[in-house]
Amino acid sequence: MTYRSLPKIELHLHLEGGAPPAFIRGLAREKKIDIAGIFTPEGGYAYRDFDHFLQVYEAACTTLQGPEDFRRLTLAVLEESAANGVVYSETFLSPDFCGGGDVFAWRDYLAAIEDAADEAERKLGITLRGIVTCIRHNGPEQAKSAARCAAETKGRFLTGFGMAGAELMGRPGDFAYSFDMAREAGLRITCHAGEWGGPDMVADTLRDLRPERIGHGINAAKDPALVARLAEEGVVLEVCPGSNVFLGAVAAWKAHPIARLRDAGVKVTVSTDDPPFFGTTMTSEFDMLAETFGWEEEELRALNRTALDAAFCDAETKERIAKKLEPAA
Ligand code: ADE
Ligand code: ZN
């Protein structure tokens, strides 16, 4: 069985991380940037481990030099998502890669991304919303610039604020100022935690940054009391099993805690994170869940409903998308 045609909701997708390698190679050629070292002989992205993944990711981003590049990137990413049945997607956008945190430059990048999202909605029937994401290893000061960009451009499209990057650098509380600024501006909050950090990192993130969703969060499964708390408080996990297995955060699909978390009552959702980096798609995530845990169509549909409930878009958009999730009569 392949779940390609099942309508899907994706909450955790890094826009630059969705860049097809051929797209990045094309930009590198156009701009005469030498990044041949980041590709395998077969043409995929080449990296050794998570730290190196972040370096390769940032090297790929050096080819994305202006709003027009991000417009083309957004279209390329959404084409792939739509081909896998995604009808609604939330994507992480980082001012760090879009003008370096300058609000005026950021506005131009965001306008180009929104423009592409509108075009994709018209042509492919996929709806996109954006979440500004600060980058943890760039430090708390740079995070404030990202939060300022987010606060200045909050709207129908730009609905959230979060943090990605090297999770083991610094503590969540170092970024509280930025998260407070974003929350006060009315942005919804998510944060990567518990991908590489332990249950303590998830607990500190909940305490200091007060997200309603956690990116990954899988290491919470190591602490039964924390699992019970996530279930009790209805914290939503944006789980990316293919990413976790590919990067080595989890040893194998069979060992992935998503089924245990779900069975303990935690609200789990499924996303791809950076699909071409991990050779994954939403279709293959669903296929692997069915194959590994025996989840059937109704259980996979439930993941989508949980994700749409937790989506950061407005109520009217949610209602419109919900109709797409209903099985055909
Ligand atoms: N940025 C892109 N992918 C990421 C991941 N899996 N973890 C943290 N930061 C990221
Ligand atoms: Zn991520």
XYZ file of C-alpha atoms and ligand atoms in Angstrom:
340
model
C 0.000 0.000 0.000
C 1.226 3.482 -0.734
C -0.347 6.459 0.929
C 0.593 8.923 -1.793
C -2.981 10.070 -2.442
C -4.158 10.348 1.182
C -4.589 14.076 1.960
C -1.911 15.059 4.467
C -1.083 17.862 6.872
C 2.577 18.658 7.508
C 3.612 20.908 10.396
C 7.411 20.617 10.422
C 9.256 21.395 7.204
C 12.322 23.618 6.903
C 11.992 25.542 3.642
C 15.725 25.446 2.815
C 15.817 21.834 4.006
C 13.249 21.001 1.358
C 15.486 22.230 -1.465
C 15.995 19.506 -4.064
C 19.768 19.038 -4.530
C 19.395 19.630 -8.286
C 17.800 23.008 -7.514
C 20.736 24.022 -5.291
C 23.228 22.758 -7.900
C 21.451 24.873 -10.519
C 21.717 28.018 -8.383
C 25.374 27.262 -7.615
C 26.079 27.003 -11.353
C 24.241 30.261 -12.103
C 26.153 32.126 -9.403
C 29.466 30.319 -9.864
C 29.589 29.124 -6.252
C 31.736 26.068 -5.652
C 29.862 23.733 -3.313
C 30.574 20.486 -5.164
C 31.824 19.002 -1.874
C 28.347 18.890 -0.332
C 27.007 16.360 -2.847
C 27.403 12.594 -3.179
C 28.549 11.188 -6.535
C 24.885 10.246 -7.121
C 23.847 13.880 -6.647
C 22.281 13.789 -3.164
C 23.479 15.754 -0.121
C 26.554 14.275 1.588
C 27.163 14.542 5.329
C 28.462 12.410 8.182
C 26.381 13.280 11.226
C 24.064 15.974 12.614
C 26.735 18.648 13.101
C 28.027 18.081 9.590
C 24.428 18.058 8.309
C 24.026 21.586 9.704
C 27.230 22.673 7.925
C 26.138 21.171 4.614
C 22.697 22.756 5.061
C 24.264 26.163 5.562
C 26.614 25.672 2.601
C 23.582 24.882 0.415
C 21.938 28.065 1.726
C 24.823 30.210 0.437
C 23.286 29.770 -3.034
C 19.995 31.337 -1.865
C 20.901 34.983 -2.235
C 17.748 36.996 -2.718
C 13.947 37.026 -2.639
C 13.693 35.631 -6.181
C 15.729 32.557 -5.163
C 13.349 31.982 -2.252
C 10.352 32.408 -4.538
C 11.671 29.661 -6.815
C 12.632 27.527 -3.818
C 9.142 27.781 -2.340
C 7.583 26.642 -5.613
C 10.010 23.720 -5.939
C 9.334 22.579 -2.367
C 5.561 22.884 -2.635
C 5.489 20.985 -5.917
C 7.109 18.036 -4.177
C 4.800 18.300 -1.148
C 1.689 18.476 -3.322
C 2.870 15.465 -5.326
C 2.825 13.554 -2.050
C -0.728 14.500 -1.153
C 0.088 17.347 1.245
C -2.833 19.801 1.281
C -1.615 22.031 4.114
C 1.936 22.705 5.206
C 3.700 24.894 7.724
C 7.260 25.800 6.906
C 10.113 27.165 8.974
C 11.609 30.365 7.592
C 14.772 31.869 8.986
C 15.555 35.576 8.670
C 19.158 34.474 9.322
C 19.139 33.143 5.707
C 16.838 35.905 4.416
C 18.624 39.190 4.868
C 20.503 38.297 8.069
C 17.857 39.592 10.472
C 17.323 43.006 8.886
C 13.580 43.705 8.997
C 13.461 45.652 5.698
C 15.269 42.913 3.793
C 13.154 40.257 5.515
C 9.945 41.891 4.298
C 11.088 41.470 0.686
C 11.995 37.825 1.192
C 8.712 37.110 2.933
C 6.734 38.831 0.161
C 8.430 36.613 -2.433
C 7.732 33.458 -0.401
C 4.094 34.447 0.062
C 3.803 35.207 -3.610
C 5.013 31.692 -4.433
C 2.667 30.219 -1.829
C -0.269 31.988 -3.494
C 0.785 30.669 -6.882
C 1.099 27.118 -5.499
C -2.305 27.386 -3.863
C -3.878 28.373 -7.193
C -2.058 25.777 -9.260
C -1.586 22.854 -6.890
C -4.260 23.287 -4.233
C -1.725 23.293 -1.369
C -1.924 25.878 1.428
C 1.249 27.137 3.101
C 1.796 29.072 6.319
C 5.124 30.316 7.702
C 6.841 30.042 11.075
C 9.859 32.268 11.682
C 12.620 30.176 13.153
C 15.636 31.469 14.989
C 18.772 29.370 14.815
C 20.015 28.241 18.160
C 23.711 28.027 17.328
C 23.624 31.623 16.060
C 22.947 32.686 19.644
C 20.389 34.706 21.620
C 21.224 38.115 20.084
C 20.605 36.918 16.532
C 17.433 35.229 17.804
C 16.148 38.630 18.916
C 16.544 39.930 15.355
C 14.572 36.941 14.071
C 11.853 37.552 16.674
C 11.695 41.216 15.667
C 11.271 40.213 12.024
C 8.506 37.811 13.039
C 6.710 40.322 15.243
C 6.808 42.960 12.481
C 5.335 40.655 9.850
C 2.802 38.584 11.761
C -0.305 38.044 9.705
C -2.452 35.557 7.879
C 0.622 33.882 6.363
C 3.219 34.338 9.095
C 1.648 32.721 12.128
C 4.354 31.293 14.365
C 7.782 31.544 15.923
C 10.202 28.758 16.790
C 13.803 27.664 17.109
C 15.905 25.094 15.207
C 19.645 24.448 14.993
C 22.141 22.763 17.294
C 19.985 21.803 20.260
C 22.832 21.130 22.648
C 24.141 24.701 22.447
C 22.947 26.930 25.285
C 19.805 26.440 27.347
C 16.229 27.292 26.394
C 16.060 30.121 28.916
C 18.773 31.982 26.962
C 16.141 32.558 24.265
C 13.211 33.491 26.524
C 13.368 37.172 25.568
C 12.818 36.353 21.890
C 10.022 33.897 22.567
C 8.301 36.385 24.883
C 8.531 39.063 22.189
C 7.011 36.708 19.604
C 4.248 35.539 21.956
C 3.363 39.113 22.891
C 3.062 39.927 19.182
C 0.430 37.191 18.949
C 2.541 34.514 17.274
C 1.983 30.859 18.110
C 4.983 29.043 19.545
C 6.805 25.827 18.697
C 10.406 24.833 19.459
C 12.789 22.037 18.524
C 13.631 20.056 21.667
C 14.239 16.438 22.594
C 15.696 15.547 19.206
C 19.242 15.447 20.636
C 18.623 16.750 24.146
C 17.099 14.573 26.849
C 13.843 14.884 28.759
C 15.379 17.724 30.801
C 15.714 19.787 27.604
C 12.066 19.209 26.775
C 11.016 20.137 30.328
C 13.172 23.295 30.358
C 11.806 24.289 26.940
C 8.230 23.923 28.217
C 9.057 25.951 31.327
C 11.084 28.748 29.735
C 9.682 29.120 26.213
C 6.092 27.842 26.749
C 5.533 26.285 23.305
C 2.239 24.639 22.416
C 4.082 22.304 20.053
C 7.511 20.703 20.254
C 9.652 19.919 17.212
C 10.599 16.225 17.542
C 10.292 15.820 21.345
C 11.046 12.125 20.960
C 13.485 11.901 23.873
C 10.621 12.784 26.207
C 9.747 9.099 25.806
C 12.688 8.317 28.126
C 10.816 9.821 31.098
C 7.359 8.333 31.820
C 6.386 11.265 34.054
C 7.163 13.720 31.257
C 5.197 11.608 28.776
C 2.212 11.718 31.151
C 2.600 15.475 31.431
C 2.703 15.979 27.641
C -0.463 13.900 27.330
C -2.180 15.732 30.183
C -1.294 19.189 28.870
C -2.039 18.337 25.245
C 1.395 19.390 23.996
C 1.660 18.421 20.335
C 4.788 16.711 19.017
C 5.936 17.360 15.456
C 7.546 13.970 14.985
C 9.838 13.347 12.005
C 10.669 9.639 12.177
C 12.521 9.369 8.841
C 14.740 12.298 9.850
C 15.403 10.735 13.274
C 16.427 7.398 11.786
C 18.515 8.929 8.983
C 20.398 11.289 11.327
C 20.830 8.580 13.955
C 18.732 10.167 16.721
C 16.924 6.802 16.765
C 18.617 3.516 15.822
C 15.916 2.167 13.486
C 12.275 2.592 12.540
C 11.315 -0.301 14.820
C 12.934 1.485 17.761
C 11.165 4.785 17.108
C 9.095 5.933 20.115
C 6.246 7.462 18.081
C 3.934 4.491 18.640
C 4.638 4.406 22.391
C 4.059 8.160 22.680
C 0.804 7.950 20.767
C -0.377 4.968 22.821
C 0.367 6.943 26.008
C -2.040 9.632 24.839
C 0.456 12.183 23.531
C -0.738 14.158 20.499
C 1.676 13.081 17.780
C 1.861 14.347 14.210
C 4.191 13.330 11.381
C 6.421 15.462 9.157
C 9.502 15.167 6.955
C 11.788 17.896 8.425
C 14.226 18.212 5.461
C 12.973 15.614 2.974
C 15.702 15.489 0.283
C 18.409 15.396 2.957
C 16.890 12.202 4.375
C 15.573 10.618 1.194
C 12.054 10.873 2.544
C 8.626 12.214 1.560
C 5.313 12.387 3.389
C 4.223 9.350 1.378
C 7.172 7.302 2.542
C 6.723 8.432 6.180
C 3.143 7.125 6.048
C 4.207 3.944 4.277
C 6.858 3.285 6.937
C 4.406 3.885 9.801
C 2.019 1.385 8.227
C 4.796 -1.121 7.615
C 6.597 -0.760 10.952
C 3.711 -0.372 13.380
C 0.823 -1.815 11.394
C -1.018 1.504 11.470
C -4.036 1.390 9.221
C -5.649 4.079 7.139
C -7.895 5.317 9.936
C -4.909 5.726 12.272
C -3.028 7.646 9.592
C -6.034 9.861 8.993
C -6.101 10.540 12.745
C -2.520 11.885 12.532
C -3.711 14.415 9.968
C -6.664 15.483 12.081
C -4.389 15.994 15.097
C -2.033 18.029 12.916
C -4.794 20.236 11.531
C -6.153 20.827 15.042
C -2.662 21.969 16.078
C -2.059 24.058 12.957
C -1.291 27.745 13.473
C -3.595 29.043 10.699
C -6.865 30.909 11.300
C -10.164 29.109 11.922
C -11.543 29.798 8.472
C -8.518 28.207 6.789
C -8.760 25.226 9.137
C -12.388 24.689 8.244
C -11.612 24.827 4.549
C -8.755 22.327 4.882
C -10.775 20.017 7.155
C -13.160 19.383 4.279
C -10.242 18.047 2.244
C -9.474 15.463 4.941
C -12.929 13.907 4.940
C -12.982 10.540 3.168
C -14.898 10.668 -0.116
C -18.469 9.474 0.480
N 17.400 22.529 10.920
C 17.055 21.794 9.866
N 16.785 20.530 10.237
C 16.968 20.468 11.584
C 16.837 19.449 12.548
N 16.472 18.205 12.244
N 17.138 19.752 13.829
C 17.514 20.989 14.155
N 17.640 21.976 13.279
C 17.376 21.726 11.997
Zn 13.340 20.423 12.192
